[in-house]
Coordinates of C-alpha atoms and ligand atoms in Angstrom, one line a residue:
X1 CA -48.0 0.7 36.2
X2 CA -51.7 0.8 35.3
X3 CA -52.7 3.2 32.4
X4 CA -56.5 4.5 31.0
X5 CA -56.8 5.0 27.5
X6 CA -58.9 7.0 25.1
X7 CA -62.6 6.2 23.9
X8 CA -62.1 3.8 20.9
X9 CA -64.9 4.0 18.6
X10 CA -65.9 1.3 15.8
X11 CA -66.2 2.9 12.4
X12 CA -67.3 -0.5 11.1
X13 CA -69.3 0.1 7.6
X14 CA -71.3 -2.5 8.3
X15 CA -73.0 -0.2 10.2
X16 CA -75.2 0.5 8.1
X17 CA -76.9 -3.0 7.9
X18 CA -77.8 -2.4 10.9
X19 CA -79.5 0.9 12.0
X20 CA -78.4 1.8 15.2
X21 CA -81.1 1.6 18.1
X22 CA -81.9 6.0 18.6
X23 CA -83.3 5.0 22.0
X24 CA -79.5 4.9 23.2
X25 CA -78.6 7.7 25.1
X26 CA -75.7 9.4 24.5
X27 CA -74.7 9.8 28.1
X28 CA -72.4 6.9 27.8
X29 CA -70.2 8.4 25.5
X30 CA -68.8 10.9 28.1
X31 CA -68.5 8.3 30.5
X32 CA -64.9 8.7 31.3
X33 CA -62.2 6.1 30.3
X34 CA -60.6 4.2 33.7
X35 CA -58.1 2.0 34.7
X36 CA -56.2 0.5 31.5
X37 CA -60.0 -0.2 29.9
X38 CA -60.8 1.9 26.7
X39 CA -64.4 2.1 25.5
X40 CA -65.6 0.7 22.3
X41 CA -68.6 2.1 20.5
X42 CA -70.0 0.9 17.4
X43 CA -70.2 3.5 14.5
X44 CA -73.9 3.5 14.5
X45 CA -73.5 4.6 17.9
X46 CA -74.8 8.5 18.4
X47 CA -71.4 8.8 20.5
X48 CA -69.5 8.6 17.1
X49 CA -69.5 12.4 15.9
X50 CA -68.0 11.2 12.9
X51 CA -70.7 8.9 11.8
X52 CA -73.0 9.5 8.6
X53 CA -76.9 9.1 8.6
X54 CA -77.2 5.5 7.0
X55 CA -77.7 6.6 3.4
X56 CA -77.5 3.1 1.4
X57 CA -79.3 0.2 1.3
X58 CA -78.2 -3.2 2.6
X59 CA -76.8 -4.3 -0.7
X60 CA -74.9 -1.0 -1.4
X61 CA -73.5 -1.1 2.1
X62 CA -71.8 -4.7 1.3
X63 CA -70.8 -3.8 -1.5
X64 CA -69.3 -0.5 -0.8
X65 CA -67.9 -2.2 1.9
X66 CA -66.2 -5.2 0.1
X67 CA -64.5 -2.4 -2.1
X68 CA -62.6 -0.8 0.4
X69 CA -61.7 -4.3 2.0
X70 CA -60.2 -5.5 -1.6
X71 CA -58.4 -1.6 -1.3
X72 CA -57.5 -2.8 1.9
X73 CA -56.0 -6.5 0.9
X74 CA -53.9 -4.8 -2.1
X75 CA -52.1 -3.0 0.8
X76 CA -52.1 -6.0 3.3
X77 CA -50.5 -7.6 0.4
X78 CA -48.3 -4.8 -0.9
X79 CA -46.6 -5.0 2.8
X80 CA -46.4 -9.0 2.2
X81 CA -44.8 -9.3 -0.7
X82 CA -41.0 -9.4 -0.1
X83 CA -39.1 -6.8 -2.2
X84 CA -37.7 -8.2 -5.5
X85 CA -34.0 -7.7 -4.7
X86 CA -32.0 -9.2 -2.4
X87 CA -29.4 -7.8 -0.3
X88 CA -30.8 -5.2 2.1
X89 CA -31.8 -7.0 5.1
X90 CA -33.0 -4.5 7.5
X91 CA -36.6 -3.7 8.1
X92 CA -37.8 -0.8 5.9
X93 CA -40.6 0.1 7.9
X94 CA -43.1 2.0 5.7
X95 CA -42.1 1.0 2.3
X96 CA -41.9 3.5 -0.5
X97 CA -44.8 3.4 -2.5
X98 CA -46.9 1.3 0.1
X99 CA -50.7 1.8 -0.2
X100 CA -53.0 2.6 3.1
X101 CA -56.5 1.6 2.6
X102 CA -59.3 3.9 3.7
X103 CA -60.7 1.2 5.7
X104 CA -60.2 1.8 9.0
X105 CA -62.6 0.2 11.3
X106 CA -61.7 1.9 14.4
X107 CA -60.7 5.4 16.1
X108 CA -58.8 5.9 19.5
X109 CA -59.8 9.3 21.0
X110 CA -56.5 10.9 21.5
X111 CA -55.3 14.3 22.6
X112 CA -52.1 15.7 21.1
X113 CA -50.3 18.8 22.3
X114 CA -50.3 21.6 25.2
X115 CA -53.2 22.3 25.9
X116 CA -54.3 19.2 24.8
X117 CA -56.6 18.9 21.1
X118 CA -59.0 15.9 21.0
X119 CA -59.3 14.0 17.9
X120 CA -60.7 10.6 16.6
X121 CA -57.6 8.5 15.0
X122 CA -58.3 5.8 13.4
X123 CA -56.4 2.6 15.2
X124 CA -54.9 0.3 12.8
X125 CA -53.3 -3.1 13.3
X126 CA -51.0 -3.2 10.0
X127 CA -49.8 0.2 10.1
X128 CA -46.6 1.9 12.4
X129 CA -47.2 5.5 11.9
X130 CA -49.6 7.9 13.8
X131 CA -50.9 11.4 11.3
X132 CA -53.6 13.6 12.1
X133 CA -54.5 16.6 9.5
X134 CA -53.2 20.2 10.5
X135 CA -54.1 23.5 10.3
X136 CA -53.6 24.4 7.0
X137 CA -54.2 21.1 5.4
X138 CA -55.5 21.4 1.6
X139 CA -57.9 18.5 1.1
X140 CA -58.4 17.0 4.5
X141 CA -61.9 16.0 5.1
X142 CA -62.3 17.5 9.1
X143 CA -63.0 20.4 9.6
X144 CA -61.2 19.3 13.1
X145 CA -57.4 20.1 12.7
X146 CA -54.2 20.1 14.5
X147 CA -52.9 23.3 15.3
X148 CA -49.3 23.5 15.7
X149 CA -49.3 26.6 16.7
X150 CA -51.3 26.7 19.5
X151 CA -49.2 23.7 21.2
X152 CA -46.4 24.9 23.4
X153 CA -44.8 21.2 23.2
X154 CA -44.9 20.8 19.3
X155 CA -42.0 20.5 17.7
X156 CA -41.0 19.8 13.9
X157 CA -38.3 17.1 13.1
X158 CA -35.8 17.6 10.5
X159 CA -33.7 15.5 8.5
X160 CA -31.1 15.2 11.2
X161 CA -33.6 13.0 13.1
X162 CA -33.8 9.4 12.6
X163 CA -37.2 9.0 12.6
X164 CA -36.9 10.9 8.7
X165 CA -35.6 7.1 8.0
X166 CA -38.6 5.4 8.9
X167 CA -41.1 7.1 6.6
X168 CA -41.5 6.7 3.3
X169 CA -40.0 9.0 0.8
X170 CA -38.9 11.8 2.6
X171 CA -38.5 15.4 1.4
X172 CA -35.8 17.9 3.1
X173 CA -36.1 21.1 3.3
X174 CA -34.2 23.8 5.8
X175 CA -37.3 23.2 8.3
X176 CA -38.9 20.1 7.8
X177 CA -39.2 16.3 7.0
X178 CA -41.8 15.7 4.9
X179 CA -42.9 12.4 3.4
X180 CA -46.0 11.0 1.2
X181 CA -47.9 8.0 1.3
X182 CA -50.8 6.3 -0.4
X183 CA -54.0 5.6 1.3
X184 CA -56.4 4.1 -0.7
X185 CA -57.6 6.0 -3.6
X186 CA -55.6 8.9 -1.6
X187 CA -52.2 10.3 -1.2
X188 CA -51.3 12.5 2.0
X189 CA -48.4 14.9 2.3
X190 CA -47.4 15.7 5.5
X191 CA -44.4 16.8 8.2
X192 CA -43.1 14.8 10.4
X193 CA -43.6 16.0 14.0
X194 CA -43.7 15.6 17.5
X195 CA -45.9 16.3 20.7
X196 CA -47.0 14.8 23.4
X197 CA -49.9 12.3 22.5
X198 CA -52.6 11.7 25.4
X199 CA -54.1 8.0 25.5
X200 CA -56.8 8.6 28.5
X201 CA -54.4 9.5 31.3
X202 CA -50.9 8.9 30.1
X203 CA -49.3 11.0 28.5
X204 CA -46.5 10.2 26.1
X205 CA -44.2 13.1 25.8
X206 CA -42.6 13.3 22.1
X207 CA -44.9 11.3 20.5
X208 CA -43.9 10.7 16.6
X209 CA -46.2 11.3 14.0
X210 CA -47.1 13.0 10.3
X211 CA -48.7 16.3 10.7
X212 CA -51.0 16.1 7.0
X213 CA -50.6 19.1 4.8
X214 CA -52.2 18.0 2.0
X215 CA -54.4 15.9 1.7
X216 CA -56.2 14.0 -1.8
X217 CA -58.8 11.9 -2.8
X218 CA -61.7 11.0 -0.5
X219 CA -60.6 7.9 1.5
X220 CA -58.2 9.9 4.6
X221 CA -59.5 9.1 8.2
X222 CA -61.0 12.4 8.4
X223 CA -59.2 12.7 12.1
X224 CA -56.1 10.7 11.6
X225 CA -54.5 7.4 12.1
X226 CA -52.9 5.5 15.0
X227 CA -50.4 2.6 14.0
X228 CA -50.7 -0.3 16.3
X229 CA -48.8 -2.7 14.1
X230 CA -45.2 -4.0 15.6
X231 CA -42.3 -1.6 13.6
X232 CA -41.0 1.3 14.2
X233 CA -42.9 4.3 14.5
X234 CA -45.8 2.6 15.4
X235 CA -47.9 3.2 19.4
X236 CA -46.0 0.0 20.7
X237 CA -42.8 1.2 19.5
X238 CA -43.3 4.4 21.1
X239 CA -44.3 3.5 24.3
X240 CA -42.3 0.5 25.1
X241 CA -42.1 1.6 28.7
X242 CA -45.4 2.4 29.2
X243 CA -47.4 -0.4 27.3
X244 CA -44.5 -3.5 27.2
X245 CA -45.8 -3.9 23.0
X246 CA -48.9 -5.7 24.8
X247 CA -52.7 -4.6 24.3
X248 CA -55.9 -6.4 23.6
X249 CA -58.9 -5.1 22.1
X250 CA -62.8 -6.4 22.3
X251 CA -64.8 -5.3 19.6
X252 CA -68.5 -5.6 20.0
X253 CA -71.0 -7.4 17.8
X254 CA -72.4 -5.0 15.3
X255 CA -76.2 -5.8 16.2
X256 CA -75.1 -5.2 19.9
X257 CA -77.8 -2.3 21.6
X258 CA -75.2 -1.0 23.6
X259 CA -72.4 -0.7 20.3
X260 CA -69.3 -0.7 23.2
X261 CA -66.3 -2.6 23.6
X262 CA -62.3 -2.1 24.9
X263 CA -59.4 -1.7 24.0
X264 CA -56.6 -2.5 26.8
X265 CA -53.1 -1.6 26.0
X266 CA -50.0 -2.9 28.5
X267 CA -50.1 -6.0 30.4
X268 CA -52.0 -5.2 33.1
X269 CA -55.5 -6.6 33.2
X270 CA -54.7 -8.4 30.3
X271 CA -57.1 -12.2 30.7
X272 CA -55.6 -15.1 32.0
X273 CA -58.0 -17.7 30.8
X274 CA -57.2 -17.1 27.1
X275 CA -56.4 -19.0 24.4
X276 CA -52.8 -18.7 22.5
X277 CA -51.1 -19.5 19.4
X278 CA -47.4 -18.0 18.3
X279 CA -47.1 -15.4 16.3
X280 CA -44.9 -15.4 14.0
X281 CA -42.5 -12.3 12.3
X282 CA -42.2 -11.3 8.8
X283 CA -38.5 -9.5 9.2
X284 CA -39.0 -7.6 6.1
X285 CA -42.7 -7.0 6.9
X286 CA -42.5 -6.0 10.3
X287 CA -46.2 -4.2 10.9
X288 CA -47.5 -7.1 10.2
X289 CA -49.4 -9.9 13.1
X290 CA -48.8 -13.4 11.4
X291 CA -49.9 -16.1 12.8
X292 CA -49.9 -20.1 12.2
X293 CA -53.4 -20.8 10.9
X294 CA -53.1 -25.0 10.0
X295 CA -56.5 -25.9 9.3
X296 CA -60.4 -24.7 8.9
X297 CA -63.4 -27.0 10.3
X298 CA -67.0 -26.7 8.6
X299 CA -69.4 -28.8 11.1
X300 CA -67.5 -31.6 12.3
X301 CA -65.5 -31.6 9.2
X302 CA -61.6 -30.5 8.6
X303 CA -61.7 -29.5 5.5
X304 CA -58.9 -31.0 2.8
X305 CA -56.6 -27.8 2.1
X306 CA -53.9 -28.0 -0.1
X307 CA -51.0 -28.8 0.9
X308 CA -48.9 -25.1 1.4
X309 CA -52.0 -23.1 0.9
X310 CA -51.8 -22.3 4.6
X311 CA -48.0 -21.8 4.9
X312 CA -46.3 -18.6 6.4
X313 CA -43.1 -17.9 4.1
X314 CA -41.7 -14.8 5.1
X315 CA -40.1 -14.9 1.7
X316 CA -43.0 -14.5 -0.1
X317 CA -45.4 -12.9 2.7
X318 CA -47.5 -15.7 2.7
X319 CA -49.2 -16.8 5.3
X320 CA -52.3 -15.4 7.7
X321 CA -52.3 -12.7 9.5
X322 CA -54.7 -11.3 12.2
X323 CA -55.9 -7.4 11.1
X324 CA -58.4 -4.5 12.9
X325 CA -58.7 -2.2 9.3
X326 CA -60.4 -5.5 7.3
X327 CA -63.9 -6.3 7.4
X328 CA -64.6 -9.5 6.1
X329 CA -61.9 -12.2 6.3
X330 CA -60.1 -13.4 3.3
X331 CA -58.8 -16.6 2.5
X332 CA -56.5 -17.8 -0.4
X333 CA -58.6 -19.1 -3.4
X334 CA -58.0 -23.1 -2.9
X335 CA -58.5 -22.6 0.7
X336 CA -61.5 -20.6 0.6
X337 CA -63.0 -23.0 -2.6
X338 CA -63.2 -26.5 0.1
X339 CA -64.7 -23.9 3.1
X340 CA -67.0 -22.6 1.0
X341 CA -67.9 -25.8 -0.7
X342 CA -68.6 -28.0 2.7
X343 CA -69.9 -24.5 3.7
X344 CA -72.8 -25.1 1.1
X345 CA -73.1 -29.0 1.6
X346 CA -73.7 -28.5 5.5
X347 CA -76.3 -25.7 5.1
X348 CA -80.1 -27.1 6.0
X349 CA -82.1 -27.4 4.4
X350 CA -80.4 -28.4 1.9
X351 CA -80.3 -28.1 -1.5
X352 CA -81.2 -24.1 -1.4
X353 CA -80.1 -22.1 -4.1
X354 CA -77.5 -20.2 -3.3
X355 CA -76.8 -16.5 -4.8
X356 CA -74.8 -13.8 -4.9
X357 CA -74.1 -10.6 -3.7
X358 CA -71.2 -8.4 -4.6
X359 CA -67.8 -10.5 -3.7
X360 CA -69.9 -12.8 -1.2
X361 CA -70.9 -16.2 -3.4
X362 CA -72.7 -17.9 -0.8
X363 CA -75.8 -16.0 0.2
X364 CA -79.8 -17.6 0.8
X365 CA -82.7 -15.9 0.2
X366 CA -84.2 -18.0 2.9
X367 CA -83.7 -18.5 6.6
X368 CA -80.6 -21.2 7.0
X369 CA -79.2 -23.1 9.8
X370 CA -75.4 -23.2 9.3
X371 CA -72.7 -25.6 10.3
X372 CA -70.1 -24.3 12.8
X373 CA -66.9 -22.7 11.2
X374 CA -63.6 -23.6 13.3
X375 CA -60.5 -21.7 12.7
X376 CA -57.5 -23.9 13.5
X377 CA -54.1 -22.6 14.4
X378 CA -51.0 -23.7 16.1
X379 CA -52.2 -24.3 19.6
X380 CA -55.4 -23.0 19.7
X381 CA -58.6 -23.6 17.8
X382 CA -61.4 -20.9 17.8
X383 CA -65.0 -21.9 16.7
X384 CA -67.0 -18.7 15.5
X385 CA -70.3 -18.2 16.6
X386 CA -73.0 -17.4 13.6
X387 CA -72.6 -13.9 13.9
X388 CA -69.3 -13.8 13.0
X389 CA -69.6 -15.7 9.8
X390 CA -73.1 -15.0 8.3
X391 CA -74.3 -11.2 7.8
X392 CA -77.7 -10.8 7.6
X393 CA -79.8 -7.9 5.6
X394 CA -81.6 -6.0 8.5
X395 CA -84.7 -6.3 6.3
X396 CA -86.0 -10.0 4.7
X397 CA -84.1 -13.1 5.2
X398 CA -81.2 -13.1 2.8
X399 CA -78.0 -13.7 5.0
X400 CA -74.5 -14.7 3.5
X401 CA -71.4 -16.0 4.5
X402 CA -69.3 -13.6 5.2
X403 CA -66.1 -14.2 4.3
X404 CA -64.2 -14.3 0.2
X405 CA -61.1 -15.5 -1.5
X406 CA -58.8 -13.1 -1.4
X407 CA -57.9 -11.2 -4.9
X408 CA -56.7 -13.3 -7.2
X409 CA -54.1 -11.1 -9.1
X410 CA -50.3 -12.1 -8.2
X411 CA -49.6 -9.5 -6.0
X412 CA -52.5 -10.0 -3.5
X413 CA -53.0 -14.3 -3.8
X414 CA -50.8 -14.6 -0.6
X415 CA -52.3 -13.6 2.1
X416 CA -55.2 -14.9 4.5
X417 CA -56.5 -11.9 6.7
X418 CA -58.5 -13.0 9.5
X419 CA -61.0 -9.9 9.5
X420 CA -62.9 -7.7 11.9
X421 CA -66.0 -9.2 11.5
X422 CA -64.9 -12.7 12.6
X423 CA -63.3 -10.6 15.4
X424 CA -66.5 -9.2 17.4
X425 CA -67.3 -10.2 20.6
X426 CA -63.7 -12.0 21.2
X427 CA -60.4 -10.5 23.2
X428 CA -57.4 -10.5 20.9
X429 CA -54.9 -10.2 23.3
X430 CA -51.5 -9.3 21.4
X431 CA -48.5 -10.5 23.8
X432 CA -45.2 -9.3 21.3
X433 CA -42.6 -9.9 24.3
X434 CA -43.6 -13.4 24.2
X435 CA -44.8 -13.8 21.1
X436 CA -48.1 -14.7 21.2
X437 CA -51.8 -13.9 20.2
X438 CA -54.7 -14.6 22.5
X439 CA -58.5 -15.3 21.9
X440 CA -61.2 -15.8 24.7
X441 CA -64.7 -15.3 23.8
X442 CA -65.8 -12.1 25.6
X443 CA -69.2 -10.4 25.4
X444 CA -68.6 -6.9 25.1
X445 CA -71.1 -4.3 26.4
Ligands
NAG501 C1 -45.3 15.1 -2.0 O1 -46.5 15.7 -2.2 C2 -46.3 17.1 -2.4 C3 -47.7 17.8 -2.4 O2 -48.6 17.1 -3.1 C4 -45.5 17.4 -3.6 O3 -45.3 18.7 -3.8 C5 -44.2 16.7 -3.5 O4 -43.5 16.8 -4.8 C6 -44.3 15.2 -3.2 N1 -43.0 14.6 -2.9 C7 -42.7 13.4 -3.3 C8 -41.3 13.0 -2.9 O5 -43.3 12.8 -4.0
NAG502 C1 -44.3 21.8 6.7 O1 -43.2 21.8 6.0 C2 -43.1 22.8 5.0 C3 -41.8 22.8 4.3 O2 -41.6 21.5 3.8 C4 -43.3 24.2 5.7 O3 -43.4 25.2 4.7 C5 -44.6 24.2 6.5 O4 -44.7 25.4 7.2 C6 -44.5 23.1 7.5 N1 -45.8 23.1 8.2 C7 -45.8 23.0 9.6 C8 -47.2 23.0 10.2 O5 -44.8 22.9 10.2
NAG503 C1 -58.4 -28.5 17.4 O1 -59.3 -29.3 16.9 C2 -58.8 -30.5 16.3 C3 -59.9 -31.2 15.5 O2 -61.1 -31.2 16.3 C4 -58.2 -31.3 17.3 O3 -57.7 -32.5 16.8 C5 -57.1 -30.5 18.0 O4 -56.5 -31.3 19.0 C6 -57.6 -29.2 18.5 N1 -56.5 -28.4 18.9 C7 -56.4 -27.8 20.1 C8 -55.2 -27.0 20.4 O5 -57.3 -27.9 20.9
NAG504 C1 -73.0 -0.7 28.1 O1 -71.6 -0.6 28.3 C2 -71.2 -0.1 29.5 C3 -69.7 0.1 29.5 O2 -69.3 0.8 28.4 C4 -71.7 -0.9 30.6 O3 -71.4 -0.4 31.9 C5 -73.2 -1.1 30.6 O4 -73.6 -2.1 31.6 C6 -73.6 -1.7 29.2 N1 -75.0 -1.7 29.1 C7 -75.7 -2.8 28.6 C8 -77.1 -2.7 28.5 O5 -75.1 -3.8 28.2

C-alpha cells in the first residue's frame, strides 16, 4: 500500500542562529505531498505560518533553547524512571503526573474531521497521544481551533471506552472522558475524542486523540501534538494497518537554503543501504526508542567510559535513547566528562581557551578545526559530520560543541538522549516489527 503524508515542518529554535535566507520563495510550501514522502521545512522557512520574526540574539537563542531541552530531559526522564513499587506489570502508557516539554521540534500538517480542518501538530518521538486545541479552549495559544461541531465524523469517547485507560488521570462525567497532563511549564485539560485524522492522502477513520479545553502556561504546541513514540495511543498504534509501526524521517541541516526534509511513514520506500542497531524496549516505559549506544570515538580515539555508564536497565530507565522533541544531545555526566575532555585535547590549535555559554562548556572564540565525534552502538557506528556537533553564532567566530551532560539531579542522571541536532541531514529509519533503528547519511533538500 503506498501512503502520502502531510507537510512536516521543523520548529527547531535554533532557528534563530541562523536567519533564514528571505530570497526563498514560498511556492514550495504548497507543493503538494506525494507518494509516502512528507516534506520537511525548517522553522526559519517562510512556509512555517507558525514561525516568530527572530527576536533574540545568538546567545539568548541557546540559551532559551537549552531551557526547554533541560524541560524536556526532566520528562524524558520522568518516563524512564521505573515506578517505585513493584507489582503492576502492565504498561501504563501515559503515566499520571508525567510532564511534556514544550519543545517540540517538529509539526506534521494534518487534517482532522469532515470536512477536513488543517492544523500544524507538533510530531513527537517520546510521546503516544495526538491533542489539538478546540473551539472553546481557554488559554490555547492559536487562534486555529478544532471545531467539533462542524465535523460530521467527530465523536466524543466516554468512560465505557478503553482508550479512557490509556490517558492519564481521567475525569468522568455523563458525556465525556476528560484527562490532564503536564507540558512543560503547562498543564492542558482536554476530552478525549475521535475523528478521522488525514496524513496527506490516507485517511485514518477514528483517529484517537485529546480535544484541549483548557489550556495554561505558555509552552502548548499552539496547534497540537502528534505521538509517534511506540505505546498505545500513539500514530503507530493507530495505524498498524496502514503504516506496519515503520516510518523514517530526514531532518535538514539548519543552515540548509532550502530548510526541507521527509518524513516517510510505513515500509514502503523505506532505504535499503542503511545502517542498523537493535532497539531495545523499556516494558514499563513503552514511548520510549532505546537503543544500545556502547562507546563514543573523539578523532581516532574511543574514549574510556565507565564501566555501566552506557547500560540500558529497563529497571532503572537507563540507557540511551534516540528523540525528535530534544535539541542538543545529552549524555550522562562521566560519559560526557572523557568526550568533552579528549573533545578539548583534539581541538587545533591547541591550547585555546575555551568558554562558556549557557549549559554548553566547550565553546572558542576563535575559528577551530575539530576532531571527528563517532557514536558507537550495537552494530552500527555513525560518525557526525561538524555540523552536527559544533553550533556556530551566525555572526563572529564563536562555535561550541553542542552537546551537555544531562541534569545531574537523581531523577534525570539516567538517561542519554541522542538529540535533533546530531540528527540533521541523516535518515532514522524506525523498523518496530523488527526491531531496529536505521541511520544512512542523507542530504536533505
Ligand atoms: C483537570 O483540569 C480541569 C481544568 O483546569 C480541572 O477543573 C479538573 O479538576 C482537573 N482534573 C484533575 C483530575 O486534575
Ligand atoms: C468536554 O467535556 C465537558 C464535560 O467534561 C463538556 O462540558 C464539554 O462540552 C466537552 N467539550 C466538547 C467539545 O465535547
Ligand atoms: C565501529 O568502530 C570501532 C572502532 O573503530 C570498530 O572496532 C568496530 O568494528 C566498528 N563497528 C562496526 C559495526 O562497524
Ligand atoms: C528543495 O526541496 C525540494 C523538495 O522539497 C527539491 O525538489 C528541490 O530540488 C530543493 N531545492 C534545492 C535548491 O535543493
Amino acid at each position: 500500500m503506498s501512503a502520502s503524508f502531510p507537510l512536516l515542518l521543523l520548529l527547531l529554535s535554533l532557528l534563530s542562529l541562523s536567519p533564514p535566507s528571505h530570497s526563498l520563495t514560498p511556492t514550495s510550501c504548497a507543493a503538494p505531498d506525494h507518494s509516502s514522502t512528507l516534506q520537511v521545512f525548517h522553522a526559519a522557512s517562510p512556509c512555517d505560518p507558525t514561525k516568530q520574526p527572530p527576536t533574540t540574539s545568538w546567545q539568548d537563542s541557546v540559551l532559551q533553547t537549552q531551557s526547554q531541552d533541560q524541560a524536556r530531559l526532566q520528562f524524558l526522564s520522568s518516563l524512564a524512571v521505573a515506578p517505585p513499587a513493584a507489582g503492576k506489570k502492565s504498561v501504563v502508557p501515559i503515566a499520571s503526573g508525567r510532564q511534556l516539554v514544550q519543545s517540540a521540534s517538529y509539526v506534521v500538517r494534518a487534517k482532522i474531521g469532515t470536512p477536513a480542518q488543517t492544523f500544524l501538530m507538533a510530531v513527537d518521538t517520546s510521546n503516544d497521544v495526538a491533542w489539538v486545541p478546540c473551539s472553546g479552549c481557554v488559554g490555547c495559544p492559536s487562534t486555529t481551533l478544532f471545531s467539533s461541531g462542524k465535523s460530521t465524523s467527530y465523536k466524543p469517547l466516554g468512560c465505557q471506552d478503553f482508550q479512557c485507560k490509556q490517558v492519564p488521570s481521567p475525569t468522568c462525567t455523563a458525556t465525556a472522558c476528560s484527562f490532564n497532563m503536564t507540558y512543560g511549564g503547562s498543564t492542558v485539560a482536554a476530552n478525549l475524542s475521535q475523528d478521522t485524522v488525514t496524513l496527506a492522502t490516507d485517511a485514518v477513520p477514528g483517529y484517537t486523540f485529546g480535544c484541549i479545553q483548557k489550556a495554561t502556561g505558555n509552552s502548548v504546541p499552539p496547534q497540537g501534538l502528534l505521538g509517534l513514540g511506540r505505546g498505545p495511543l500513539s500514530l503507530l498504534s493507530q495505524t498498524q494497518s496502514l503504516y506496519k509501526s515503520t516510518f523514517s524521517y530526514c531532518l535538514p541541516s539548519f543552515k540548509s537554503p532550502n530548510f526541507s526534509g521527509s518524513l516517510r511513514l510505513g515500509p514502503v520506500g523505506q532505504p535499503i543501504r542503511i545502517k542498523y542497531t537493535q532497539l531495545l524496549r523499556n516494558p514499563r516505559r513503552s514511548s520510549l526508542y532505546y537503543v544500545n549506544m556502547i562507546g563514543i570515538r573523539v578523532g581516532r580515539k574511543i574514549v574510556d567510559i565507565p564501566p555501566g555508564a552506557l547500560a540500558f536497565n529497563p529497571t532503572t530507565g537507563a540507557g540511551t535513547i534516540f528523540d525528535s522533541g530534544t535539541v542538543y544531545s545529552r549524555l550522562v555526566l562521566p560519559v560526557y566528562t572523557v568526550v568533552r575532555d579528549e573533545f578539548r585535547k583534539r581541538v587545533t590549535p591547541k591550547n585555546l581557551p575555551v568558554s562558556s555559554l549557557g549549559g554548553f562548556d566547550t565553546c572558542y572564540a576563535v575559528p577551530i578545526v575539530a576532531p571527528t565525534i563517532t557514536l558507537m552502538f550495537a552494530g552500527m557506528n555513525v560518525t557526525l559530520p561538524p555540523d552536527n556537533f559544533l553550533i556556530h553564532s551566525t555572526s563572529g567566530t564563536t562555535s561550541c560543541l553542542a552537546m551537555a551532560a544531562s541534569p545531574t539531579d537523581p531523577l534525570n542522571s539516567v538517561l542519554n538522549v541522542i538529540a535533533n541536532f546530531q540528527q540533521q541531514n541523516h535518515r532514522i529509519l524506525f523498523d518496530v516489527p523488527n526491531s531496529r533503528l536505521g541511520v544512512a547519511r542523507e542530504t536533505c533538500t
